[in-house]
């Protein structure tokens, strides 16, 4: 190998080794995003190659002088070249290492801090309490006037058993619908003389029953018990007080 080729070979070898070590350091320390660390590695790599090449050229010039002829001088020249190359190679690699570790870590930490998104603090929305007002319909108790009017309306329907049967309560319905229809089937008409409430659940009435067979029509006084059942009023008891 000639002198020029040897000089470039050693220079490029030193630069490549420095670049490879600097790159490995950057990747190992996860500093791939730090441009300053990369720049310093490149700068130290170029400087290593240039200084190594210049030093070998200078040493070769010293070796070409008349006082350095012979086998001993050639050995000394090559030994000096190797020593100089090793010194500058070590300096270049050390500089790359320092740049990657100290400068790179500093700026990588800065970039990482600046690039880390700050989690947004979302203020909790005030809980909206929805008050649902449910209006429960409570049936009002029937008044004395209500039950008196109910009994009056009932006798105006009689002797229509189809209309009257739903208006009597469970107690009277236990006797059976056939007995109910048989009783009112003998009557052709009903005269209501009076209907007055004697309490919150009782109504006293005076009625005249007209029989179909022509028998005398008596006037009777009945006391009826009126109670609510399934959301409506009904006559649940019928007591004969007087008959004339």
JSON list of C-alpha atoms in Angstrom, two decimals:
[
{"chain": "A", "resi": 1, "resn": "UNK", "atom": "CA", "xyz": [0.00, 0.00, 0.00]},
{"chain": "A", "resi": 2, "resn": "UNK", "atom": "CA", "xyz": [1.39, 3.50, -0.92]},
{"chain": "A", "resi": 3, "resn": "UNK", "atom": "CA", "xyz": [1.69, 6.33, 1.52]},
{"chain": "A", "resi": 4, "resn": "UNK", "atom": "CA", "xyz": [-1.44, 8.20, 0.44]},
{"chain": "A", "resi": 5, "resn": "UNK", "atom": "CA", "xyz": [-3.54, 5.05, 0.57]},
{"chain": "A", "resi": 6, "resn": "UNK", "atom": "CA", "xyz": [-2.13, 4.09, 3.94]},
{"chain": "A", "resi": 7, "resn": "UNK", "atom": "CA", "xyz": [-2.85, 7.56, 5.33]},
{"chain": "A", "resi": 8, "resn": "UNK", "atom": "CA", "xyz": [-6.48, 7.56, 4.16]},
{"chain": "A", "resi": 9, "resn": "UNK", "atom": "CA", "xyz": [-6.96, 3.98, 5.33]},
{"chain": "A", "resi": 10, "resn": "UNK", "atom": "CA", "xyz": [-5.93, 4.70, 8.89]},
{"chain": "A", "resi": 11, "resn": "UNK", "atom": "CA", "xyz": [-7.82, 7.99, 8.91]},
{"chain": "A", "resi": 12, "resn": "UNK", "atom": "CA", "xyz": [-11.05, 6.41, 7.66]},
{"chain": "A", "resi": 13, "resn": "UNK", "atom": "CA", "xyz": [-10.63, 3.47, 10.01]},
{"chain": "A", "resi": 14, "resn": "UNK", "atom": "CA", "xyz": [-10.31, 5.78, 12.99]},
{"chain": "A", "resi": 15, "resn": "UNK", "atom": "CA", "xyz": [-13.27, 7.87, 11.87]},
{"chain": "A", "resi": 16, "resn": "UNK", "atom": "CA", "xyz": [-15.45, 4.78, 11.29]},
{"chain": "A", "resi": 17, "resn": "UNK", "atom": "CA", "xyz": [-14.60, 3.34, 14.68]},
{"chain": "A", "resi": 18, "resn": "UNK", "atom": "CA", "xyz": [-15.39, 6.64, 16.40]},
{"chain": "A", "resi": 19, "resn": "UNK", "atom": "CA", "xyz": [-18.66, 6.98, 14.47]},
{"chain": "A", "resi": 20, "resn": "UNK", "atom": "CA", "xyz": [-19.67, 3.39, 15.24]},
{"chain": "A", "resi": 21, "resn": "UNK", "atom": "CA", "xyz": [-18.98, 3.76, 18.94]},
{"chain": "A", "resi": 22, "resn": "UNK", "atom": "CA", "xyz": [-20.75, 7.10, 19.11]},
{"chain": "A", "resi": 23, "resn": "UNK", "atom": "CA", "xyz": [-23.77, 5.68, 17.28]},
{"chain": "A", "resi": 24, "resn": "UNK", "atom": "CA", "xyz": [-23.86, 2.64, 19.55]},
{"chain": "A", "resi": 25, "resn": "UNK", "atom": "CA", "xyz": [-23.70, 4.88, 22.60]},
{"chain": "A", "resi": 26, "resn": "UNK", "atom": "CA", "xyz": [-26.58, 7.00, 21.32]},
{"chain": "A", "resi": 27, "resn": "UNK", "atom": "CA", "xyz": [-28.75, 3.98, 20.65]},
{"chain": "A", "resi": 28, "resn": "UNK", "atom": "CA", "xyz": [-27.84, 2.29, 23.92]},
{"chain": "A", "resi": 29, "resn": "UNK", "atom": "CA", "xyz": [-28.75, 5.37, 25.94]},
{"chain": "A", "resi": 30, "resn": "UNK", "atom": "CA", "xyz": [-31.92, 5.90, 23.90]},
{"chain": "A", "resi": 31, "resn": "UNK", "atom": "CA", "xyz": [-30.83, 9.35, 22.70]},
{"chain": "A", "resi": 32, "resn": "UNK", "atom": "CA", "xyz": [-31.93, 8.91, 19.11]},
{"chain": "A", "resi": 33, "resn": "UNK", "atom": "CA", "xyz": [-33.98, 12.11, 19.18]},
{"chain": "A", "resi": 34, "resn": "UNK", "atom": "CA", "xyz": [-31.13, 14.31, 20.43]},
{"chain": "A", "resi": 35, "resn": "UNK", "atom": "CA", "xyz": [-29.72, 16.14, 17.41]},
{"chain": "A", "resi": 36, "resn": "UNK", "atom": "CA", "xyz": [-26.99, 17.90, 19.42]},
{"chain": "A", "resi": 37, "resn": "UNK", "atom": "CA", "xyz": [-25.57, 14.56, 20.60]},
{"chain": "A", "resi": 38, "resn": "UNK", "atom": "CA", "xyz": [-25.55, 13.28, 17.02]},
{"chain": "A", "resi": 39, "resn": "UNK", "atom": "CA", "xyz": [-23.86, 16.46, 15.86]},
{"chain": "A", "resi": 40, "resn": "UNK", "atom": "CA", "xyz": [-21.14, 16.17, 18.45]},
{"chain": "A", "resi": 41, "resn": "UNK", "atom": "CA", "xyz": [-20.52, 12.53, 17.51]},
{"chain": "A", "resi": 42, "resn": "UNK", "atom": "CA", "xyz": [-20.17, 13.52, 13.84]},
{"chain": "A", "resi": 43, "resn": "UNK", "atom": "CA", "xyz": [-17.88, 16.42, 14.77]},
{"chain": "A", "resi": 44, "resn": "UNK", "atom": "CA", "xyz": [-15.61, 14.26, 16.90]},
{"chain": "A", "resi": 45, "resn": "UNK", "atom": "CA", "xyz": [-15.61, 11.58, 14.18]},
{"chain": "A", "resi": 46, "resn": "UNK", "atom": "CA", "xyz": [-14.48, 14.05, 11.51]},
{"chain": "A", "resi": 47, "resn": "UNK", "atom": "CA", "xyz": [-11.95, 15.58, 13.85]},
{"chain": "A", "resi": 48, "resn": "UNK", "atom": "CA", "xyz": [-10.56, 12.14, 14.66]},
{"chain": "A", "resi": 49, "resn": "UNK", "atom": "CA", "xyz": [-10.17, 11.29, 10.98]},
{"chain": "A", "resi": 50, "resn": "UNK", "atom": "CA", "xyz": [-8.58, 14.63, 10.08]},
{"chain": "A", "resi": 51, "resn": "UNK", "atom": "CA", "xyz": [-6.21, 14.71, 13.02]},
{"chain": "A", "resi": 52, "resn": "UNK", "atom": "CA", "xyz": [-5.23, 11.09, 12.46]},
{"chain": "A", "resi": 53, "resn": "UNK", "atom": "CA", "xyz": [-4.56, 11.72, 8.77]},
{"chain": "A", "resi": 54, "resn": "UNK", "atom": "CA", "xyz": [-2.59, 14.91, 9.40]},
{"chain": "A", "resi": 55, "resn": "UNK", "atom": "CA", "xyz": [-0.52, 13.27, 12.11]},
{"chain": "A", "resi": 56, "resn": "UNK", "atom": "CA", "xyz": [0.37, 10.35, 9.84]},
{"chain": "A", "resi": 57, "resn": "UNK", "atom": "CA", "xyz": [1.37, 12.71, 7.03]},
{"chain": "A", "resi": 58, "resn": "UNK", "atom": "CA", "xyz": [3.61, 14.66, 9.39]},
{"chain": "A", "resi": 59, "resn": "UNK", "atom": "CA", "xyz": [5.16, 11.51, 10.79]},
{"chain": "A", "resi": 60, "resn": "UNK", "atom": "CA", "xyz": [5.79, 10.13, 7.31]},
{"chain": "A", "resi": 61, "resn": "UNK", "atom": "CA", "xyz": [7.53, 13.38, 6.34]},
{"chain": "A", "resi": 62, "resn": "UNK", "atom": "CA", "xyz": [9.76, 13.03, 9.36]},
{"chain": "A", "resi": 63, "resn": "UNK", "atom": "CA", "xyz": [10.46, 9.46, 8.36]},
{"chain": "A", "resi": 64, "resn": "UNK", "atom": "CA", "xyz": [11.50, 10.49, 4.81]},
{"chain": "A", "resi": 65, "resn": "UNK", "atom": "CA", "xyz": [14.32, 12.78, 6.02]},
{"chain": "A", "resi": 66, "resn": "UNK", "atom": "CA", "xyz": [17.93, 11.66, 5.26]},
{"chain": "A", "resi": 67, "resn": "UNK", "atom": "CA", "xyz": [18.70, 11.01, 8.91]},
{"chain": "A", "resi": 68, "resn": "UNK", "atom": "CA", "xyz": [15.97, 8.34, 9.19]},
{"chain": "A", "resi": 69, "resn": "UNK", "atom": "CA", "xyz": [17.04, 5.77, 6.58]},
{"chain": "A", "resi": 70, "resn": "UNK", "atom": "CA", "xyz": [17.42, 2.07, 7.20]},
{"chain": "A", "resi": 71, "resn": "UNK", "atom": "CA", "xyz": [15.39, -0.64, 8.83]},
{"chain": "A", "resi": 72, "resn": "UNK", "atom": "CA", "xyz": [15.52, 0.92, 12.28]},
{"chain": "A", "resi": 73, "resn": "UNK", "atom": "CA", "xyz": [14.19, 4.25, 11.03]},
{"chain": "A", "resi": 74, "resn": "UNK", "atom": "CA", "xyz": [11.31, 2.58, 9.14]},
{"chain": "A", "resi": 75, "resn": "UNK", "atom": "CA", "xyz": [10.35, 0.66, 12.28]},
{"chain": "A", "resi": 76, "resn": "UNK", "atom": "CA", "xyz": [10.43, 3.85, 14.35]},
{"chain": "A", "resi": 77, "resn": "UNK", "atom": "CA", "xyz": [8.31, 5.72, 11.80]},
{"chain": "A", "resi": 78, "resn": "UNK", "atom": "CA", "xyz": [5.68, 3.00, 11.70]},
{"chain": "A", "resi": 79, "resn": "UNK", "atom": "CA", "xyz": [5.73, 2.72, 15.47]},
{"chain": "A", "resi": 80, "resn": "UNK", "atom": "CA", "xyz": [5.24, 6.49, 15.80]},
{"chain": "A", "resi": 81, "resn": "UNK", "atom": "CA", "xyz": [2.38, 6.37, 13.28]},
{"chain": "A", "resi": 82, "resn": "UNK", "atom": "CA", "xyz": [0.61, 3.63, 15.20]},
{"chain": "A", "resi": 83, "resn": "UNK", "atom": "CA", "xyz": [1.07, 5.46, 18.50]},
{"chain": "A", "resi": 84, "resn": "UNK", "atom": "CA", "xyz": [-0.25, 8.73, 17.06]},
{"chain": "A", "resi": 85, "resn": "UNK", "atom": "CA", "xyz": [-3.21, 6.96, 15.46]},
{"chain": "A", "resi": 86, "resn": "UNK", "atom": "CA", "xyz": [-4.08, 5.24, 18.72]},
{"chain": "A", "resi": 87, "resn": "UNK", "atom": "CA", "xyz": [-3.83, 8.48, 20.71]},
{"chain": "A", "resi": 88, "resn": "UNK", "atom": "CA", "xyz": [-6.15, 10.42, 18.40]},
{"chain": "A", "resi": 89, "resn": "UNK", "atom": "CA", "xyz": [-8.49, 7.48, 18.05]},
{"chain": "A", "resi": 90, "resn": "UNK", "atom": "CA", "xyz": [-8.80, 7.26, 21.83]},
{"chain": "A", "resi": 91, "resn": "UNK", "atom": "CA", "xyz": [-9.37, 11.01, 22.01]},
{"chain": "A", "resi": 92, "resn": "UNK", "atom": "CA", "xyz": [-12.07, 10.85, 19.33]},
{"chain": "A", "resi": 93, "resn": "UNK", "atom": "CA", "xyz": [-13.87, 7.94, 20.92]},
{"chain": "A", "resi": 94, "resn": "UNK", "atom": "CA", "xyz": [-13.63, 9.52, 24.38]},
{"chain": "A", "resi": 95, "resn": "UNK", "atom": "CA", "xyz": [-15.01, 12.78, 23.05]},
{"chain": "A", "resi": 96, "resn": "UNK", "atom": "CA", "xyz": [-17.90, 10.97, 21.37]},
{"chain": "A", "resi": 97, "resn": "UNK", "atom": "CA", "xyz": [-18.58, 9.08, 24.58]},
{"chain": "A", "resi": 98, "resn": "UNK", "atom": "CA", "xyz": [-18.59, 12.23, 26.71]},
{"chain": "A", "resi": 99, "resn": "UNK", "atom": "CA", "xyz": [-20.77, 14.06, 24.22]},
{"chain": "A", "resi": 100, "resn": "UNK", "atom": "CA", "xyz": [-23.28, 11.22, 24.08]},
{"chain": "A", "resi": 101, "resn": "UNK", "atom": "CA", "xyz": [-23.44, 10.72, 27.84]},
{"chain": "A", "resi": 102, "resn": "UNK", "atom": "CA", "xyz": [-23.26, 14.19, 29.36]},
{"chain": "A", "resi": 103, "resn": "UNK", "atom": "CA", "xyz": [-24.58, 16.49, 26.65]},
{"chain": "A", "resi": 104, "resn": "UNK", "atom": "CA", "xyz": [-26.94, 13.93, 25.19]},
{"chain": "A", "resi": 105, "resn": "UNK", "atom": "CA", "xyz": [-28.51, 12.95, 28.48]},
{"chain": "A", "resi": 106, "resn": "UNK", "atom": "CA", "xyz": [-29.05, 16.58, 29.41]},
{"chain": "A", "resi": 107, "resn": "UNK", "atom": "CA", "xyz": [-30.75, 17.55, 26.20]},
{"chain": "A", "resi": 108, "resn": "UNK", "atom": "CA", "xyz": [-32.63, 14.27, 25.87]},
{"chain": "A", "resi": 109, "resn": "UNK", "atom": "CA", "xyz": [-34.10, 14.88, 29.29]},
{"chain": "A", "resi": 110, "resn": "UNK", "atom": "CA", "xyz": [-35.07, 18.38, 28.21]},
{"chain": "A", "resi": 111, "resn": "UNK", "atom": "CA", "xyz": [-36.69, 17.13, 25.00]},
{"chain": "A", "resi": 112, "resn": "UNK", "atom": "CA", "xyz": [-38.48, 14.38, 26.81]},
{"chain": "A", "resi": 113, "resn": "UNK", "atom": "CA", "xyz": [-39.79, 16.78, 29.41]},
{"chain": "A", "resi": 114, "resn": "UNK", "atom": "CA", "xyz": [-40.88, 19.26, 26.80]},
{"chain": "A", "resi": 115, "resn": "UNK", "atom": "CA", "xyz": [-42.47, 16.60, 24.62]},
{"chain": "A", "resi": 116, "resn": "UNK", "atom": "CA", "xyz": [-44.32, 14.80, 27.37]},
{"chain": "A", "resi": 117, "resn": "UNK", "atom": "CA", "xyz": [-47.94, 15.85, 27.18]},
{"chain": "A", "resi": 118, "resn": "UNK", "atom": "CA", "xyz": [-49.35, 17.17, 30.40]},
{"chain": "A", "resi": 119, "resn": "UNK", "atom": "CA", "xyz": [-52.48, 15.27, 31.25]},
{"chain": "A", "resi": 120, "resn": "UNK", "atom": "CA", "xyz": [-55.43, 17.56, 31.16]},
{"chain": "A", "resi": 121, "resn": "UNK", "atom": "CA", "xyz": [-57.13, 18.03, 34.47]},
{"chain": "A", "resi": 122, "resn": "UNK", "atom": "CA", "xyz": [-60.82, 17.78, 33.88]},
{"chain": "A", "resi": 123, "resn": "UNK", "atom": "CA", "xyz": [-62.81, 19.38, 36.62]},
{"chain": "A", "resi": 124, "resn": "UNK", "atom": "CA", "xyz": [-65.62, 17.12, 37.73]},
{"chain": "A", "resi": 125, "resn": "UNK", "atom": "CA", "xyz": [-68.94, 18.44, 36.63]},
{"chain": "A", "resi": 126, "resn": "UNK", "atom": "CA", "xyz": [-71.29, 19.17, 39.48]},
{"chain": "A", "resi": 127, "resn": "UNK", "atom": "CA", "xyz": [-73.70, 16.37, 39.97]},
{"chain": "A", "resi": 128, "resn": "UNK", "atom": "CA", "xyz": [-77.11, 17.41, 38.88]},
{"chain": "A", "resi": 129, "resn": "UNK", "atom": "CA", "xyz": [-79.72, 15.94, 41.07]},
{"chain": "A", "resi": 130, "resn": "UNK", "atom": "CA", "xyz": [-82.90, 15.27, 39.23]},
{"chain": "A", "resi": 131, "resn": "UNK", "atom": "CA", "xyz": [-85.82, 15.39, 41.53]},
{"chain": "A", "resi": 132, "resn": "UNK", "atom": "CA", "xyz": [-88.65, 13.36, 40.17]},
{"chain": "A", "resi": 133, "resn": "UNK", "atom": "CA", "xyz": [-91.87, 14.36, 41.77]},
{"chain": "A", "resi": 134, "resn": "UNK", "atom": "CA", "xyz": [-94.35, 11.56, 41.69]},
{"chain": "A", "resi": 135, "resn": "UNK", "atom": "CA", "xyz": [-97.87, 12.64, 42.34]},
{"chain": "A", "resi": 136, "resn": "UNK", "atom": "CA", "xyz": [-99.69, 9.80, 43.99]},
{"chain": "A", "resi": 137, "resn": "UNK", "atom": "CA", "xyz": [-103.41, 10.09, 43.67]},
{"chain": "A", "resi": 138, "resn": "UNK", "atom": "CA", "xyz": [-104.87, 9.27, 47.06]},
{"chain": "A", "resi": 139, "resn": "UNK", "atom": "CA", "xyz": [-108.61, 8.70, 46.81]},
{"chain": "A", "resi": 140, "resn": "UNK", "atom": "CA", "xyz": [-110.50, 11.10, 48.98]},
{"chain": "A", "resi": 141, "resn": "UNK", "atom": "CA", "xyz": [-112.99, 9.55, 51.40]},
{"chain": "A", "resi": 142, "resn": "UNK", "atom": "CA", "xyz": [-116.61, 9.82, 50.30]},
{"chain": "A", "resi": 143, "resn": "UNK", "atom": "CA", "xyz": [-118.67, 12.41, 52.09]},
{"chain": "A", "resi": 144, "resn": "UNK", "atom": "CA", "xyz": [-122.17, 11.90, 53.47]},
{"chain": "A", "resi": 145, "resn": "UNK", "atom": "CA", "xyz": [-123.58, 13.70, 50.48]},
{"chain": "A", "resi": 146, "resn": "UNK", "atom": "CA", "xyz": [-121.66, 11.41, 48.12]},
{"chain": "A", "resi": 147, "resn": "UNK", "atom": "CA", "xyz": [-123.02, 8.20, 49.61]},
{"chain": "A", "resi": 148, "resn": "UNK", "atom": "CA", "xyz": [-126.57, 9.60, 49.75]},
{"chain": "A", "resi": 149, "resn": "UNK", "atom": "CA", "xyz": [-126.40, 10.53, 46.06]},
{"chain": "A", "resi": 150, "resn": "UNK", "atom": "CA", "xyz": [-124.99, 7.10, 45.24]},
{"chain": "A", "resi": 151, "resn": "UNK", "atom": "CA", "xyz": [-127.94, 5.31, 46.95]},
{"chain": "A", "resi": 152, "resn": "UNK", "atom": "CA", "xyz": [-130.43, 7.61, 45.22]},
{"chain": "A", "resi": 153, "resn": "UNK", "atom": "CA", "xyz": [-128.90, 6.77, 41.82]},
{"chain": "A", "resi": 154, "resn": "UNK", "atom": "CA", "xyz": [-129.04, 3.06, 42.66]},
{"chain": "A", "resi": 155, "resn": "UNK", "atom": "CA", "xyz": [-132.79, 3.01, 43.39]},
{"chain": "A", "resi": 156, "resn": "UNK", "atom": "CA", "xyz": [-133.53, 5.00, 40.26]},
{"chain": "A", "resi": 157, "resn": "UNK", "atom": "CA", "xyz": [-132.07, 2.09, 38.28]},
{"chain": "A", "resi": 158, "resn": "UNK", "atom": "CA", "xyz": [-134.13, -0.60, 39.99]},
{"chain": "A", "resi": 159, "resn": "UNK", "atom": "CA", "xyz": [-135.61, -3.07, 39.23]},
{"chain": "A", "resi": 160, "resn": "UNK", "atom": "CA", "xyz": [-132.96, -3.28, 36.44]},
{"chain": "A", "resi": 161, "resn": "UNK", "atom": "CA", "xyz": [-130.80, -6.05, 37.93]},
{"chain": "A", "resi": 162, "resn": "UNK", "atom": "CA", "xyz": [-128.19, -5.85, 35.17]},
{"chain": "A", "resi": 163, "resn": "UNK", "atom": "CA", "xyz": [-127.46, -2.25, 36.13]},
{"chain": "A", "resi": 164, "resn": "UNK", "atom": "CA", "xyz": [-127.84, -2.84, 39.87]},
{"chain": "A", "resi": 165, "resn": "UNK", "atom": "CA", "xyz": [-125.73, -6.00, 40.30]},
{"chain": "A", "resi": 166, "resn": "UNK", "atom": "CA", "xyz": [-122.35, -4.29, 39.76]},
{"chain": "A", "resi": 167, "resn": "UNK", "atom": "CA", "xyz": [-123.32, -1.66, 42.37]},
{"chain": "A", "resi": 168, "resn": "UNK", "atom": "CA", "xyz": [-123.63, -4.05, 45.30]},
{"chain": "A", "resi": 169, "resn": "UNK", "atom": "CA", "xyz": [-120.60, -5.22, 47.29]},
{"chain": "A", "resi": 170, "resn": "UNK", "atom": "CA", "xyz": [-119.07, -8.64, 47.91]},
{"chain": "A", "resi": 171, "resn": "UNK", "atom": "CA", "xyz": [-121.15, -9.24, 51.03]},
{"chain": "A", "resi": 172, "resn": "UNK", "atom": "CA", "xyz": [-124.49, -8.99, 49.18]},
{"chain": "A", "resi": 173, "resn": "UNK", "atom": "CA", "xyz": [-123.14, -10.75, 46.11]},
{"chain": "A", "resi": 174, "resn": "UNK", "atom": "CA", "xyz": [-122.42, -13.85, 48.22]},
{"chain": "A", "resi": 175, "resn": "UNK", "atom": "CA", "xyz": [-126.15, -14.60, 48.20]},
{"chain": "A", "resi": 176, "resn": "UNK", "atom": "CA", "xyz": [-125.86, -15.14, 44.50]},
{"chain": "A", "resi": 177, "resn": "UNK", "atom": "CA", "xyz": [-127.00, -13.28, 41.43]},
{"chain": "A", "resi": 178, "resn": "UNK", "atom": "CA", "xyz": [-129.98, -15.64, 40.91]},
{"chain": "A", "resi": 179, "resn": "UNK", "atom": "CA", "xyz": [-131.48, -14.75, 44.31]},
{"chain": "A", "resi": 180, "resn": "UNK", "atom": "CA", "xyz": [-130.85, -11.07, 43.58]},
{"chain": "A", "resi": 181, "resn": "UNK", "atom": "CA", "xyz": [-132.68, -11.30, 40.26]},
{"chain": "A", "resi": 182, "resn": "UNK", "atom": "CA", "xyz": [-135.52, -13.36, 41.79]},
{"chain": "A", "resi": 183, "resn": "UNK", "atom": "CA", "xyz": [-136.16, -10.73, 44.49]},
{"chain": "A", "resi": 184, "resn": "UNK", "atom": "CA", "xyz": [-136.23, -7.77, 42.12]},
{"chain": "A", "resi": 185, "resn": "UNK", "atom": "CA", "xyz": [-138.03, -9.77, 39.45]},
{"chain": "A", "resi": 186, "resn": "UNK", "atom": "CA", "xyz": [-141.27, -9.61, 41.50]},
{"chain": "A", "resi": 187, "resn": "UNK", "atom": "CA", "xyz": [-141.15, -5.82, 41.61]},
{"chain": "A", "resi": 188, "resn": "UNK", "atom": "CA", "xyz": [-142.30, -3.63, 38.78]},
{"chain": "A", "resi": 189, "resn": "UNK", "atom": "CA", "xyz": [-141.29, -0.21, 40.14]},
{"chain": "A", "resi": 190, "resn": "UNK", "atom": "CA", "xyz": [-139.68, 1.54, 43.12]},
{"chain": "A", "resi": 191, "resn": "UNK", "atom": "CA", "xyz": [-140.62, 4.90, 44.59]},
{"chain": "A", "resi": 192, "resn": "UNK", "atom": "CA", "xyz": [-137.80, 6.60, 46.56]},
{"chain": "A", "resi": 193, "resn": "UNK", "atom": "CA", "xyz": [-139.17, 9.00, 49.18]},
{"chain": "A", "resi": 194, "resn": "UNK", "atom": "CA", "xyz": [-135.99, 9.98, 51.01]},
{"chain": "A", "resi": 195, "resn": "UNK", "atom": "CA", "xyz": [-132.30, 9.15, 51.31]},
{"chain": "A", "resi": 196, "resn": "UNK", "atom": "CA", "xyz": [-130.13, 10.64, 54.03]},
{"chain": "A", "resi": 197, "resn": "UNK", "atom": "CA", "xyz": [-126.71, 9.70, 55.37]},
{"chain": "A", "resi": 198, "resn": "UNK", "atom": "CA", "xyz": [-126.66, 8.88, 59.05]},
{"chain": "A", "resi": 199, "resn": "UNK", "atom": "CA", "xyz": [-122.88, 8.32, 59.20]},
{"chain": "A", "resi": 200, "resn": "UNK", "atom": "CA", "xyz": [-119.87, 8.18, 56.91]},
{"chain": "A", "resi": 201, "resn": "UNK", "atom": "CA", "xyz": [-120.88, 4.69, 55.72]},
{"chain": "A", "resi": 202, "resn": "UNK", "atom": "CA", "xyz": [-124.67, 4.37, 56.26]},
{"chain": "A", "resi": 203, "resn": "UNK", "atom": "CA", "xyz": [-127.66, 5.78, 54.43]},
{"chain": "A", "resi": 204, "resn": "UNK", "atom": "CA", "xyz": [-131.28, 5.48, 55.57]},
{"chain": "A", "resi": 205, "resn": "UNK", "atom": "CA", "xyz": [-133.92, 5.34, 52.82]},
{"chain": "A", "resi": 206, "resn": "UNK", "atom": "CA", "xyz": [-137.75, 5.20, 52.60]},
{"chain": "A", "resi": 207, "resn": "UNK", "atom": "CA", "xyz": [-139.05, 3.37, 49.55]},
{"chain": "A", "resi": 208, "resn": "UNK", "atom": "CA", "xyz": [-142.33, 2.01, 48.21]},
{"chain": "A", "resi": 209, "resn": "UNK", "atom": "CA", "xyz": [-142.17, -1.28, 46.32]},
{"chain": "A", "resi": 210, "resn": "UNK", "atom": "CA", "xyz": [-144.78, -2.02, 43.62]},
{"chain": "A", "resi": 211, "resn": "UNK", "atom": "CA", "xyz": [-145.24, -5.78, 43.08]},
{"chain": "A", "resi": 212, "resn": "UNK", "atom": "CA", "xyz": [-146.13, -7.32, 39.79]},
{"chain": "A", "resi": 213, "resn": "UNK", "atom": "CA", "xyz": [-148.84, -9.60, 41.23]},
{"chain": "A", "resi": 214, "resn": "UNK", "atom": "CA", "xyz": [-150.90, -6.64, 42.49]},
{"chain": "A", "resi": 215, "resn": "UNK", "atom": "CA", "xyz": [-150.36, -7.16, 46.16]},
{"chain": "A", "resi": 216, "resn": "UNK", "atom": "CA", "xyz": [-150.41, -4.05, 48.37]},
{"chain": "A", "resi": 217, "resn": "UNK", "atom": "CA", "xyz": [-147.31, -1.87, 47.99]},
{"chain": "A", "resi": 218, "resn": "UNK", "atom": "CA", "xyz": [-145.69, -1.40, 51.37]},
{"chain": "A", "resi": 219, "resn": "UNK", "atom": "CA", "xyz": [-143.46, 1.52, 52.31]},
{"chain": "A", "resi": 220, "resn": "UNK", "atom": "CA", "xyz": [-140.25, 0.29, 53.86]},
{"chain": "A", "resi": 221, "resn": "UNK", "atom": "CA", "xyz": [-137.37, 1.91, 55.71]},
{"chain": "A", "resi": 222, "resn": "UNK", "atom": "CA", "xyz": [-133.95, 0.42, 54.97]},
{"chain": "A", "resi": 223, "resn": "UNK", "atom": "CA", "xyz": [-130.49, 1.15, 56.33]},
{"chain": "A", "resi": 224, "resn": "UNK", "atom": "CA", "xyz": [-127.79, 0.59, 53.71]},
{"chain": "A", "resi": 225, "resn": "UNK", "atom": "CA", "xyz": [-124.06, 0.25, 54.35]},
{"chain": "A", "resi": 226, "resn": "UNK", "atom": "CA", "xyz": [-121.99, 1.97, 51.62]},
{"chain": "A", "resi": 227, "resn": "UNK", "atom": "CA", "xyz": [-118.27, 1.15, 51.37]},
{"chain": "A", "resi": 228, "resn": "UNK", "atom": "CA", "xyz": [-115.54, 1.72, 48.79]},
{"chain": "A", "resi": 229, "resn": "UNK", "atom": "CA", "xyz": [-114.49, -1.37, 46.82]},
{"chain": "A", "resi": 230, "resn": "UNK", "atom": "CA", "xyz": [-112.03, -1.55, 43.90]},
{"chain": "A", "resi": 231, "resn": "UNK", "atom": "CA", "xyz": [-111.96, 2.23, 43.69]},
{"chain": "A", "resi": 232, "resn": "UNK", "atom": "CA", "xyz": [-115.73, 2.71, 43.62]},
{"chain": "A", "resi": 233, "resn": "UNK", "atom": "CA", "xyz": [-118.66, 2.84, 46.04]},
{"chain": "A", "resi": 234, "resn": "UNK", "atom": "CA", "xyz": [-120.93, -0.14, 46.55]},
{"chain": "A", "resi": 235, "resn": "UNK", "atom": "CA", "xyz": [-123.86, -1.20, 48.77]},
{"chain": "A", "resi": 236, "resn": "UNK", "atom": "CA", "xyz": [-122.47, -3.98, 50.93]},
{"chain": "A", "resi": 237, "resn": "UNK", "atom": "CA", "xyz": [-125.35, -4.47, 53.42]},
{"chain": "A", "resi": 238, "resn": "UNK", "atom": "CA", "xyz": [-129.15, -3.92, 53.44]},
{"chain": "A", "resi": 239, "resn": "UNK", "atom": "CA", "xyz": [-131.10, -3.98, 56.73]},
{"chain": "A", "resi": 240, "resn": "UNK", "atom": "CA", "xyz": [-134.90, -3.63, 56.88]},
{"chain": "A", "resi": 241, "resn": "UNK", "atom": "CA", "xyz": [-135.75, -1.20, 59.71]},
{"chain": "A", "resi": 242, "resn": "UNK", "atom": "CA", "xyz": [-139.54, -0.79, 59.29]},
{"chain": "A", "resi": 243, "resn": "UNK", "atom": "CA", "xyz": [-142.30, -1.85, 56.94]},
{"chain": "A", "resi": 244, "resn": "UNK", "atom": "CA", "xyz": [-145.88, -0.44, 56.69]}
]
